[in-house]
Coordinates of C-alpha atoms and ligand atoms in Angstrom, one line a residue:
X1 CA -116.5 102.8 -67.9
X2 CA -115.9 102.4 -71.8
X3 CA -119.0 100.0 -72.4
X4 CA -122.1 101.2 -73.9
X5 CA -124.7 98.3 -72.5
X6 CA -125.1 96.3 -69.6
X7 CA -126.7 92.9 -68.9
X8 CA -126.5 92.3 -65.3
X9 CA -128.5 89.1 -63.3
X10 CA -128.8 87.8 -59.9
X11 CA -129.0 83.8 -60.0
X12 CA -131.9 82.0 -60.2
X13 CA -133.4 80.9 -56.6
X14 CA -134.3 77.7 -55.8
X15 CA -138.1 77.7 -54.9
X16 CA -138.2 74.8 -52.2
X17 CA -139.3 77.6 -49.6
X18 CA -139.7 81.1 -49.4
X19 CA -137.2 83.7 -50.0
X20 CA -134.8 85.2 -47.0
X21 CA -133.1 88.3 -46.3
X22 CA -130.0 87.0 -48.1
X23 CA -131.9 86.4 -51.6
X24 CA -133.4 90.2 -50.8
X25 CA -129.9 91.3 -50.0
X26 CA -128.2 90.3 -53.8
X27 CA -131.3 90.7 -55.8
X28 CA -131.1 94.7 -54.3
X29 CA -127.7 94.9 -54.8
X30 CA -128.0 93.6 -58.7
X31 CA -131.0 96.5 -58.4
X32 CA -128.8 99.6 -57.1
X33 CA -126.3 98.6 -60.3
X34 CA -128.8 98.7 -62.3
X35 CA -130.5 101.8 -61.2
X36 CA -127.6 103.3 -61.8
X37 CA -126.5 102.5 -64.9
X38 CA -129.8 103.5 -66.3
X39 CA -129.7 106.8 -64.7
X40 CA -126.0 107.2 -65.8
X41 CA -128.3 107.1 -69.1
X42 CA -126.6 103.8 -70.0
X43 CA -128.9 100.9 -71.6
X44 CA -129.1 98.0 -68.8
X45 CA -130.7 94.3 -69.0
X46 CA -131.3 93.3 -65.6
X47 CA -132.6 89.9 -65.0
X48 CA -133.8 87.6 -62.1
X49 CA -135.7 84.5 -62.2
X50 CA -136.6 81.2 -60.4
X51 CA -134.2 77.6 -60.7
X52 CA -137.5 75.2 -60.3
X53 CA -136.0 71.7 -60.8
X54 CA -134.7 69.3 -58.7
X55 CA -135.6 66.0 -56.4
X56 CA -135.8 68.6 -53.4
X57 CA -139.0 70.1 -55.4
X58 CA -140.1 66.9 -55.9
X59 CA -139.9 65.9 -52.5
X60 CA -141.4 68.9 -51.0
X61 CA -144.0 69.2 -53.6
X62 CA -145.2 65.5 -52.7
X63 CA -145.5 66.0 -49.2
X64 CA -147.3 69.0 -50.0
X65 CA -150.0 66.9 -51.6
X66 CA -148.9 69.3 -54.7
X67 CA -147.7 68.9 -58.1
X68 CA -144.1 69.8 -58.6
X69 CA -145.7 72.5 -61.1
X70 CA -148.2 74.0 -58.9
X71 CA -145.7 73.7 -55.8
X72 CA -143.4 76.2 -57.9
X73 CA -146.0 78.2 -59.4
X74 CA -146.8 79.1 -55.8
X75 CA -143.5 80.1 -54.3
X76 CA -142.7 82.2 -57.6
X77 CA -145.6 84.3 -56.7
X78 CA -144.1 85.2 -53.8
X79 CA -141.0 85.7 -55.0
X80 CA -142.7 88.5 -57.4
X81 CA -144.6 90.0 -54.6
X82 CA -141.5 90.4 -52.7
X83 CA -139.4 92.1 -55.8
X84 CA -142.1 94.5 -56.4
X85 CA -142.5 95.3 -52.7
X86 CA -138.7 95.7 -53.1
X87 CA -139.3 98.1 -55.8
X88 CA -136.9 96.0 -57.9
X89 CA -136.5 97.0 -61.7
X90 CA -136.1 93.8 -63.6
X91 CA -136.4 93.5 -67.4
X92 CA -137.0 90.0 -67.2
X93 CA -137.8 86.9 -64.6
X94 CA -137.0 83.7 -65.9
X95 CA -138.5 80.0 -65.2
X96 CA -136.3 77.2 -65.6
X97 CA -139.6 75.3 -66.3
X98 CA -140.7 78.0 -69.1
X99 CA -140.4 76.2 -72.5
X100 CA -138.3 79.2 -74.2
X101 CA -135.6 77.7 -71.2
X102 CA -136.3 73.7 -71.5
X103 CA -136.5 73.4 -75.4
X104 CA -132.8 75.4 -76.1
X105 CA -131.5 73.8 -72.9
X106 CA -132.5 70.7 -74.7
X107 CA -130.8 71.4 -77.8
X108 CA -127.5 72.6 -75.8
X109 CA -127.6 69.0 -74.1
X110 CA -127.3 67.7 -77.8
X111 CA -124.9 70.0 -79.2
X112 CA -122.7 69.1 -76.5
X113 CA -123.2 65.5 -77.1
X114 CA -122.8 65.2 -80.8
X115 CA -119.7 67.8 -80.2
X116 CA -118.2 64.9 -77.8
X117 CA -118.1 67.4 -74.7
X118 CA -120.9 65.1 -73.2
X119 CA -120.4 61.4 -72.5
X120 CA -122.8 59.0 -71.0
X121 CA -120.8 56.8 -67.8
X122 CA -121.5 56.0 -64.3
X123 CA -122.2 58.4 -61.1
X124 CA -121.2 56.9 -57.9
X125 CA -122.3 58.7 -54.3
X126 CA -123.5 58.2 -51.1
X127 CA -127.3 57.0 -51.7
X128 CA -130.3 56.8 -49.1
X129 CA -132.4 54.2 -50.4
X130 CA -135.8 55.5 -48.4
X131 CA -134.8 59.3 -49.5
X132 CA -134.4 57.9 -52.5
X133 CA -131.3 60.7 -52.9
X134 CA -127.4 60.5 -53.6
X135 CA -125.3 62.5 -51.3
X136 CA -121.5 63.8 -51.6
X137 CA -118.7 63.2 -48.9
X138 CA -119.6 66.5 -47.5
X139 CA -123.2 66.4 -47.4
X140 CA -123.1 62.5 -45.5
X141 CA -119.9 63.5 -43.4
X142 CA -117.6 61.2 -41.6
X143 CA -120.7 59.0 -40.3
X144 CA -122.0 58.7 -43.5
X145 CA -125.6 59.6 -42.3
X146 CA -128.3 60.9 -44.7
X147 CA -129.3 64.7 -44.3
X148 CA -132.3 64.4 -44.5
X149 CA -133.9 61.6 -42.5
X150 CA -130.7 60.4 -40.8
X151 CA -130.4 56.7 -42.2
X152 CA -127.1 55.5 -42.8
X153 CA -126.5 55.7 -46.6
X154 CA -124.6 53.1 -49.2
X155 CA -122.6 53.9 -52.2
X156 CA -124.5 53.4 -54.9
X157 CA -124.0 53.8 -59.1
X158 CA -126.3 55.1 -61.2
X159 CA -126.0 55.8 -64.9
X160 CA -125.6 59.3 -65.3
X161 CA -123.8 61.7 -68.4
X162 CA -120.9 63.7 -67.8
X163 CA -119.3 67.3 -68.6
X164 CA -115.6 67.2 -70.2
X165 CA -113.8 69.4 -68.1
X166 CA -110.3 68.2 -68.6
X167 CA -110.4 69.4 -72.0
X168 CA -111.4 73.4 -71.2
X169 CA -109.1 73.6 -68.1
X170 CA -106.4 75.1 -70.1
X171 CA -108.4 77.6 -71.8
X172 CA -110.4 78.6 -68.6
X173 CA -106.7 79.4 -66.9
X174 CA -105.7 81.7 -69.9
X175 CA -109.1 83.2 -69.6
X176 CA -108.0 84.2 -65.9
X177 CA -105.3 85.4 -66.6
X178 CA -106.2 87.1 -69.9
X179 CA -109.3 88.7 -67.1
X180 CA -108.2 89.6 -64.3
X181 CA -111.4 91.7 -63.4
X182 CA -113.1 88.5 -64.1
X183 CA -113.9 87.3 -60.6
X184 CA -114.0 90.2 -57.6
X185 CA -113.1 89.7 -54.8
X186 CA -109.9 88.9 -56.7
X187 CA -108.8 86.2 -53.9
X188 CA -111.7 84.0 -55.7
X189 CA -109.7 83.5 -58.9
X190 CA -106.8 82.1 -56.7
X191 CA -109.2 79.8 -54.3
X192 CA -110.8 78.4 -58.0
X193 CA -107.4 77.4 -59.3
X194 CA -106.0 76.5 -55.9
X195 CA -109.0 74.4 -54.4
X196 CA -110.4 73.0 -57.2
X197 CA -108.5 73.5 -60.3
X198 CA -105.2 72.0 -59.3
X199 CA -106.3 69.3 -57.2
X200 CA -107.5 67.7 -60.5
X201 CA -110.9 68.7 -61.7
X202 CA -113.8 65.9 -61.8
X203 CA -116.1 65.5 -65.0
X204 CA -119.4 67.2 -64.0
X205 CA -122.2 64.9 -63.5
X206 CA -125.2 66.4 -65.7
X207 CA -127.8 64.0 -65.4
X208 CA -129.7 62.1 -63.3
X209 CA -132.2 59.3 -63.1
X210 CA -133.2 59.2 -59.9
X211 CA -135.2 61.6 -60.1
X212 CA -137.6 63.0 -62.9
X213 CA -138.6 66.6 -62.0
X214 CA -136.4 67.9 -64.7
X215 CA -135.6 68.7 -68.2
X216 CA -136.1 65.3 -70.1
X217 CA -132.7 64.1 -72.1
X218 CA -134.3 63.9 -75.9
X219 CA -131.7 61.2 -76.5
X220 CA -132.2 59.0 -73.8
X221 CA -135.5 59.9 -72.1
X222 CA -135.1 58.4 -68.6
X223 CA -132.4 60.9 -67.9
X224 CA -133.1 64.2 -66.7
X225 CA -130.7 67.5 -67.1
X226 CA -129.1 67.4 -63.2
X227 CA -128.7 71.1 -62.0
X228 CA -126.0 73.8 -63.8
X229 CA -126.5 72.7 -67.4
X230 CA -130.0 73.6 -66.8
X231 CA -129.9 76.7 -64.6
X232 CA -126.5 78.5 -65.1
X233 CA -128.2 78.4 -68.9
X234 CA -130.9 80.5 -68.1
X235 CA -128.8 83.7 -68.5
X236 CA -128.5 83.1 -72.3
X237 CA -132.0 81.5 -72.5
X238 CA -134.0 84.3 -71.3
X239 CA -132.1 86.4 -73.6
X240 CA -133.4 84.2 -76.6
X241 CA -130.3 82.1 -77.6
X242 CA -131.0 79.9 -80.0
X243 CA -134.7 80.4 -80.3
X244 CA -135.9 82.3 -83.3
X245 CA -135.8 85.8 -81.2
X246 CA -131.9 85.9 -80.5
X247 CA -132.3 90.1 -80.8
X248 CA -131.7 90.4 -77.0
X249 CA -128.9 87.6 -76.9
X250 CA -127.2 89.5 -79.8
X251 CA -127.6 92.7 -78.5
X252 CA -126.7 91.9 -74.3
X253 CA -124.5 88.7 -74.6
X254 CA -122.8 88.1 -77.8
X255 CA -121.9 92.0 -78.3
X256 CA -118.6 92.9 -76.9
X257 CA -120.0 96.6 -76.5
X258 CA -122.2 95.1 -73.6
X259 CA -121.0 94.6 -70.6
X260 CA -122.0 91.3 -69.0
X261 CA -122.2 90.6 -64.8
X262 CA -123.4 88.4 -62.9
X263 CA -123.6 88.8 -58.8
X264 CA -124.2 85.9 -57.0
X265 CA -122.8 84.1 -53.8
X266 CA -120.0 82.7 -52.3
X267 CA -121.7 79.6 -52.0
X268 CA -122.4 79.0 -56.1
X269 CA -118.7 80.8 -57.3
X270 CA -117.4 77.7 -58.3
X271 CA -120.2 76.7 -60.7
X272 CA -120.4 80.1 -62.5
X273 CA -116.8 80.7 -62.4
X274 CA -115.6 77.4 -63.4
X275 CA -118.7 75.2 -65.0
X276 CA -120.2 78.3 -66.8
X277 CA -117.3 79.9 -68.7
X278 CA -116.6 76.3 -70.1
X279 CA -120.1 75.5 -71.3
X280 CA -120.0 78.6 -72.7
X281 CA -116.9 77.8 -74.9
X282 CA -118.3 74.6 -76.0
X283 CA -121.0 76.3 -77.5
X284 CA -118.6 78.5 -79.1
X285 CA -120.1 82.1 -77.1
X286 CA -118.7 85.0 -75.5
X287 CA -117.5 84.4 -71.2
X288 CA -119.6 86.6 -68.7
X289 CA -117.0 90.0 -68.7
X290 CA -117.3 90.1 -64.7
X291 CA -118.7 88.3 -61.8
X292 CA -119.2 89.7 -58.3
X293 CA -119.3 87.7 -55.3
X294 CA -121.1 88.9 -52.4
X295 CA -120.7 87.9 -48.6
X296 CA -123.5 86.5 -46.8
X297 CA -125.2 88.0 -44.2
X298 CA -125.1 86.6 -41.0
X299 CA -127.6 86.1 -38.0
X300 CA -126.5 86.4 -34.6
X301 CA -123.3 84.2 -35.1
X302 CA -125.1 81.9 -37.4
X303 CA -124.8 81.8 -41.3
X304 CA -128.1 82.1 -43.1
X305 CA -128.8 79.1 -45.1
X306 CA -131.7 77.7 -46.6
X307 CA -131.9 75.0 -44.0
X308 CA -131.4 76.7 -41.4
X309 CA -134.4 78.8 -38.9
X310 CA -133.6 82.0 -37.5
X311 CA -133.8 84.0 -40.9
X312 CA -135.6 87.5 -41.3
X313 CA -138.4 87.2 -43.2
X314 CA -137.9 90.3 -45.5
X315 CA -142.0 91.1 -46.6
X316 CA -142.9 91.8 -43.1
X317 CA -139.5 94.2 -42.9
X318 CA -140.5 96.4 -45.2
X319 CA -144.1 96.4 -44.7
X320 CA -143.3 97.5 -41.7
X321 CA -139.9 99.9 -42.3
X322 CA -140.3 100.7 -46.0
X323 CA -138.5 100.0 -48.6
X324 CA -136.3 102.6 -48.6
X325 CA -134.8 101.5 -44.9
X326 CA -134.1 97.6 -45.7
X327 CA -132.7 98.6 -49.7
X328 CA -130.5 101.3 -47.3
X329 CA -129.1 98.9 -44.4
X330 CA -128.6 96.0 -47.5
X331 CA -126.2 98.0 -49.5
X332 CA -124.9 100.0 -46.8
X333 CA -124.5 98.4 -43.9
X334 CA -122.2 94.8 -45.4
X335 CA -119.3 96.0 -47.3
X336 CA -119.8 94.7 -50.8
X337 CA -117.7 91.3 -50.9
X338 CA -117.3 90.6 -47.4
X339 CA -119.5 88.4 -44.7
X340 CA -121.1 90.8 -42.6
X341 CA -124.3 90.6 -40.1
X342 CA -127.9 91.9 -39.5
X343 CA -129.2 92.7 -36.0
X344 CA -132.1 94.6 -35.3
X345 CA -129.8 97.0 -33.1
X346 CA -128.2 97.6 -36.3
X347 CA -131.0 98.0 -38.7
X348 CA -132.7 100.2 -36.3
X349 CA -129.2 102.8 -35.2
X350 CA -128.7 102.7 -39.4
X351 CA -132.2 103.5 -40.1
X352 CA -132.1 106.7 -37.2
X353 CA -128.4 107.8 -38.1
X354 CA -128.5 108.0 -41.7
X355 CA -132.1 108.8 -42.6
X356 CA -133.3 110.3 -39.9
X357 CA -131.1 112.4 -38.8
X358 CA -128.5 113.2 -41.1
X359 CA -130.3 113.4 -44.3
X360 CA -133.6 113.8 -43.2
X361 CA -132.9 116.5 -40.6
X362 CA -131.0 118.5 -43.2
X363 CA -133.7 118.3 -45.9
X364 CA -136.2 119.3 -42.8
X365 CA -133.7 122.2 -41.4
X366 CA -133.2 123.4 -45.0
X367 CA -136.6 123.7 -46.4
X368 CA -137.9 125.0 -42.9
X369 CA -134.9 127.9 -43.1
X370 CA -136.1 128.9 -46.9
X371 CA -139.3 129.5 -46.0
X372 CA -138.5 131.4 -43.0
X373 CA -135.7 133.7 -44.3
X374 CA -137.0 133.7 -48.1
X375 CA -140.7 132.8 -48.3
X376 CA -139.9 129.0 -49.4
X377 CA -138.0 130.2 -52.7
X378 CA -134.6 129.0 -53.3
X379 CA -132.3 131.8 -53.3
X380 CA -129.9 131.8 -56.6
X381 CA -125.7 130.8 -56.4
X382 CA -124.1 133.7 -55.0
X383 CA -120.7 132.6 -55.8
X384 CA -118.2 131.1 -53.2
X385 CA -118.5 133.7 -50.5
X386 CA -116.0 132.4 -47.9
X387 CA -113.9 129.2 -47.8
X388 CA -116.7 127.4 -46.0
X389 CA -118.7 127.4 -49.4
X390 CA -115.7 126.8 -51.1
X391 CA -114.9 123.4 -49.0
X392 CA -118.9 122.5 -49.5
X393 CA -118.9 122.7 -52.7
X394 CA -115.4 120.6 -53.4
X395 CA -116.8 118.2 -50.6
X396 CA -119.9 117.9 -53.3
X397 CA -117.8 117.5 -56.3
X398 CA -115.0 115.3 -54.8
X399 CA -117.6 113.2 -53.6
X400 CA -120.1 112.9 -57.0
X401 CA -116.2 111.6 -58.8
X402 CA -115.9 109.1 -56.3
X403 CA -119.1 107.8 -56.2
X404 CA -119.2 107.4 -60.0
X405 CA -116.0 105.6 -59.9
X406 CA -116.7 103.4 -57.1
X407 CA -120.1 102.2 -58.5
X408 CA -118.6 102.0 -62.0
X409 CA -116.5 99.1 -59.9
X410 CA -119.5 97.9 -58.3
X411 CA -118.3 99.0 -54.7
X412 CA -121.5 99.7 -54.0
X413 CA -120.3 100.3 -49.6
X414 CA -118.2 102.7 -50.7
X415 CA -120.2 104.5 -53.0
X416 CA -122.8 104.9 -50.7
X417 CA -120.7 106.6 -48.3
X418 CA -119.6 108.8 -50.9
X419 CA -123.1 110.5 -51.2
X420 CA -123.4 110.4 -47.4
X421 CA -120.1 112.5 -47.1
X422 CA -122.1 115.3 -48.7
X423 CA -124.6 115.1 -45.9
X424 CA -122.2 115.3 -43.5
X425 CA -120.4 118.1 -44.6
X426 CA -123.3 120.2 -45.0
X427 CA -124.5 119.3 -41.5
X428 CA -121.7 120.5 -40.3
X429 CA -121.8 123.9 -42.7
X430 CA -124.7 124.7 -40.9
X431 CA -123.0 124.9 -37.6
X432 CA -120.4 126.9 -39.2
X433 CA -122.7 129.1 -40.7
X434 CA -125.1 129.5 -38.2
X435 CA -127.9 131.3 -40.7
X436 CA -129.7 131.8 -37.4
X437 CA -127.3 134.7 -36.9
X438 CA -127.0 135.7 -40.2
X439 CA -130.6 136.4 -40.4
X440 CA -131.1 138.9 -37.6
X441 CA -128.3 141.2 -39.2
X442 CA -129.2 142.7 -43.2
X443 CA -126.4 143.4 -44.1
X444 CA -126.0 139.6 -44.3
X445 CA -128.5 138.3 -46.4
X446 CA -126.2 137.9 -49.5
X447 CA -124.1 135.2 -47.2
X448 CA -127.9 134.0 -46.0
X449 CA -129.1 133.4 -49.5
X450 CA -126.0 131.3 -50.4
X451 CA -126.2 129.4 -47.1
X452 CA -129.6 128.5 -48.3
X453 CA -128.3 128.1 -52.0
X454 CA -125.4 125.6 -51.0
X455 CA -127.7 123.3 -48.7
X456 CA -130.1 123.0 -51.2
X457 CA -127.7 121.8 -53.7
X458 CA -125.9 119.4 -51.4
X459 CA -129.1 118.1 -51.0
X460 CA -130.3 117.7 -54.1
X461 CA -126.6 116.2 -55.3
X462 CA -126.7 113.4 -52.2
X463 CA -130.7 112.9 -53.0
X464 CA -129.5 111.9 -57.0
X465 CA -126.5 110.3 -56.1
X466 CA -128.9 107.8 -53.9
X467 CA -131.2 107.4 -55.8
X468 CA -131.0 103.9 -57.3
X469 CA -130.9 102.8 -53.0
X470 CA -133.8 105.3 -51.9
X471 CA -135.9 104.3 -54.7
X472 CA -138.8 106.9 -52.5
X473 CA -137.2 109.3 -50.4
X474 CA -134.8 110.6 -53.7
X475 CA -138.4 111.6 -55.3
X476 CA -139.8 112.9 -52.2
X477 CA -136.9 115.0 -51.5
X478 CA -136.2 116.7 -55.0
X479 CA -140.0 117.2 -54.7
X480 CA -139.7 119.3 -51.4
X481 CA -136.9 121.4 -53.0
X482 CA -139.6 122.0 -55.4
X483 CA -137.8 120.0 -58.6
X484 CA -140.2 117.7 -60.6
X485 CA -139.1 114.3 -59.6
X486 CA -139.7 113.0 -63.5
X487 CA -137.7 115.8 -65.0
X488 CA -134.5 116.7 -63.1
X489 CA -131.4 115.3 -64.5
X490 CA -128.6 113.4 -63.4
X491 CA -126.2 115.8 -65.5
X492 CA -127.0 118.1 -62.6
X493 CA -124.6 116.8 -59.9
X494 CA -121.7 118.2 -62.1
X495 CA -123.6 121.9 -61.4
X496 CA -123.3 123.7 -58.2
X497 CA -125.1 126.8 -59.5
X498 CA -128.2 125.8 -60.8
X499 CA -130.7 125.7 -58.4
X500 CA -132.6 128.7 -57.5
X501 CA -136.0 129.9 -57.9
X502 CA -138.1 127.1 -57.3
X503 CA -140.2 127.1 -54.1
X504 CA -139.8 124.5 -51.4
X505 CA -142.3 122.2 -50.5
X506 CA -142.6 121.3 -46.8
X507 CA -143.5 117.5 -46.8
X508 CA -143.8 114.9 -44.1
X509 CA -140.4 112.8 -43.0
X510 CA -138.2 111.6 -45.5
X511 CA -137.7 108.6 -42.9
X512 CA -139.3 108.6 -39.3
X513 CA -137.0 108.2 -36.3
X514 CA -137.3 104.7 -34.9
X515 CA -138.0 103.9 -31.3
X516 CA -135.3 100.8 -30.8
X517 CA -137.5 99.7 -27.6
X518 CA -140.3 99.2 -30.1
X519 CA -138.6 98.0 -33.3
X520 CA -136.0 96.0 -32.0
X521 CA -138.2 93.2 -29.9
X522 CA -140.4 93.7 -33.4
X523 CA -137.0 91.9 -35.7
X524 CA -136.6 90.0 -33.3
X525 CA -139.9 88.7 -33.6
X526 CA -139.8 88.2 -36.9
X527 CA -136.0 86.7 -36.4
X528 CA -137.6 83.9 -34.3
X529 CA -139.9 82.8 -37.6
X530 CA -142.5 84.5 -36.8
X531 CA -144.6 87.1 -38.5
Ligands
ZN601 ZN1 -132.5 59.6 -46.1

């Protein structure tokens, strides 16, 4: 990690209906980075925001009996009540409707125009005349039947403006290859080239006037800005590009010293990896450094989509399981990259196996033993007494260098696991110590106190390293060791002799044992739509 600043965003979700699971899954993932750049001491930008335009907004807004405006207005609330249920640390939340985004998203459209890169010609689709909406090949499939109401559609031209591709295609393929950590998974870079690069690469239709929820064309009013020139944008706009604040944008986008990411799904890779770089060359800025594609999460054998039922509701979840539990199962649970699943068996064994028991147990066994056997004060490092210190403590220390190296890659699985392999190991220390014994003979209490000494720090090291996932239980456990939550220090996961002295503080659960016969009919409750 040679950078000194990160700038690090989710997308921008599309407010036609509430948010799932999946949005909660990549907005915490884009979180847990953040967290812990910030308490690597590093300065981070995170932003997150809402993509509000588009005929599907208009459409739902109508039959609403709402304003596209106020239909918005409303689902963005919710998408704020669920980040701050989520305990998500945004700098920033962006509207694609705010006028710092539509007035520089206006002037890009013209700088793009008067450059040449833009050119007014003719869009020709699959159109529904009653839906009033163009379709692609996919969308209309080999029946050529709308999606939406089930009419056969026509093709149909309208007059639309176009993004120049052709003449960035050469410069995006250096930039691959000149980037290799550009686009992780890595088998991305080689499905952009191989899919859609080589097969000959389309203009991008940027307009649209069959519709008029958008951002108004200055130049030729009865067009609207048609999806990624106005919402891949927002990462430079919220920043202040081009407005008479560009102190962010310097600092976060322009600045090769910062770091730029963006995480997003499989679903939108082509647009950020393809579209974005070249409107970013066109207006003559720095390319993202890195973007990370995440898996989705599936459902019972289904995908999650947004058109699909059978999505968890995430509010309920965590009203219900704390935060701490569905940040947990979301980074741990789906390897970083790859599809993987949620089931209520799963969320409900994860929650019990890794909170519960392991970590919670040990912070319970630990503090219980110190006030037993020392009157709830932390006895100081005694040294390595046998090897079975010895192996804790280079289990600790193996484990804090792999963790930093696997989240300064963003495998956030892997780092995860990291931290729990502390746990572990010092579960099992105290079978092979068995202070039980220890205690009833004096002449042991040196080894005692440094059985107490070692779990303490293994605690304390697992509780830091996950901290930026358990954005509560971290706090609540440094708090029972009897270390002030606000003042201990990240530096102190490269020291295994420091704690001693403070007094433990028995508190309740760091994370209550689930009963599956209870919680699981519960998801699946929720999993059926309700809630
Ligand atoms: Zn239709």
């Amino acid at each position: 990690m040679d950078k000194k600043r990160f700038y690090i965003t989710t997308p921008i979700y599309y407010p036609s209906a509430k948010l799932h699971i999946g949005h909660a899954y990549c907005t915490t993932l884009t979180d847990i980075f953040a967290r812990y750049k910030r308490l690597r001491g590093f300065e981070c930008y995170f932003l997150t925001g809402a993509d509000e335009h588009g005929q599907k907004i208009e459409k739902n807004a109508a039959a609403a009996g709402k304003s596209p405006q106020q239909f918005v207005d409303e689902i963005v609330e919710g998408f704020h009540k669920l980040w701050k249920l989520l305990d998500i640390s945004n700098d920033d939340f962006i509207r694609t409707t705010q006028d710092r985004h539509v007035k520089v998203v206006q002037d890009i459209f013209s700088k793009m125009l008067a450059k040449g890169d833009i050119y007014l010609g003719k869009y020709k689709g699959w159109y529904c005349t009653p839906c009033e909406s163009f379709w692609t090949d996919t969308q209309v499939g080999p029946d050529h039947i709308c999606p939406d109401c089930g009419r056969p559609v026509q093709v149909a031209e309208e007059e639309a403006y176009f993004f120049k591709t052709q003449k960035y295609v050469d410069s995006l393929l250096k930039f691959y290859e000149e980037n290799p950590k550009f686009l992780t998974p890595e088998s991305r870079k080689n499905e952009m080239i191989n899919t859609f690069i080589k097969p000959g690469l389309d203009d991008l239709c940027v307009s649209r006037t069959s519709f008029s929820w958008g951002i108004p064309i200055r130049e030729n009013e009865k067009h609207v800005i048609y999806v990624w020139l106005d919402a891949l944008t927002n990462y430079i706009t919220a920043l202040g590009y081009d407005s008479e604040h560009p102190e962010l944008f310097n600092k976060f986008w322009q600045d090769p010293e910062c770091e730029t990411i963006h995480i997003l799904g499989a679903d939108i890779t082509r647009f950020h990896a393809i579209y974005w770089p070249m409107f970013l060359e066109s207006l003559g800025l720095r390319k993202p450094d890195r973007e990370l594609i995440h898996g989705l999460l599936m459902m019972r054998n289904s995908k999650m989509s947004k058109s699909k039922g059978n999505v968890v509701d995430p509010y309920p979840l965590v009203e219900r399981f704390g935060v701490d539990a569905v940040r947990y199962y979301l980074a741990r649970e789906v390897t970083f990259g790859q599809d993987g699943s949620f089931t209520p068996e799963q969320f409900v064994e994860r929650s019990n196996t890794d909170l519960a028991n392991a970590l919670g147990n040990l912070l319970n066994r630990t503090v219980s033993m110190i006030n037993k056997y020392f009157g709830g004060v932390i006895p100081a490092y005694q040294g390595r007494l046998n090897s079975v210190d010895g192996e804790l403590e280079s289990v600790i220390q193996t484990s804090v260098k792999q963790y930093e190296n696997l989240l300064d890659d963003l495998k956030i699985t892997e780092a995860i696991t990291a931290a729990m392999d502390i746990v572990n190991r010092a579960n099992k220390y105290i079978d092979e110590t068995t202070p039980w014994v220890l205690a009833k003979d004096p002449e042991k209490e040196k080894e005692l106190a440094s059985v107490m000494n070692h779990l303490a720090t293994a605690l304390f090291t697992a509780g830091m390293l996950l901290k930026p996932v358990l954005v509560t239980a971290s706090d609540k456990l440094f708090a029972q060791l009897g270390l002030n939550p606000e003042e201990v220090s990240y530096e102190k996961v490269y020291d295994v002799t420091f704690l001693g002295g403070q007094t433990v503080n028995k508190g309740e659960q760091l994370s209550p044992r689930l009963d599956a016969t209870i919680e699981v009919p519960f998801i699946q409750y929720l999993m059926a739509g309700n809630q």
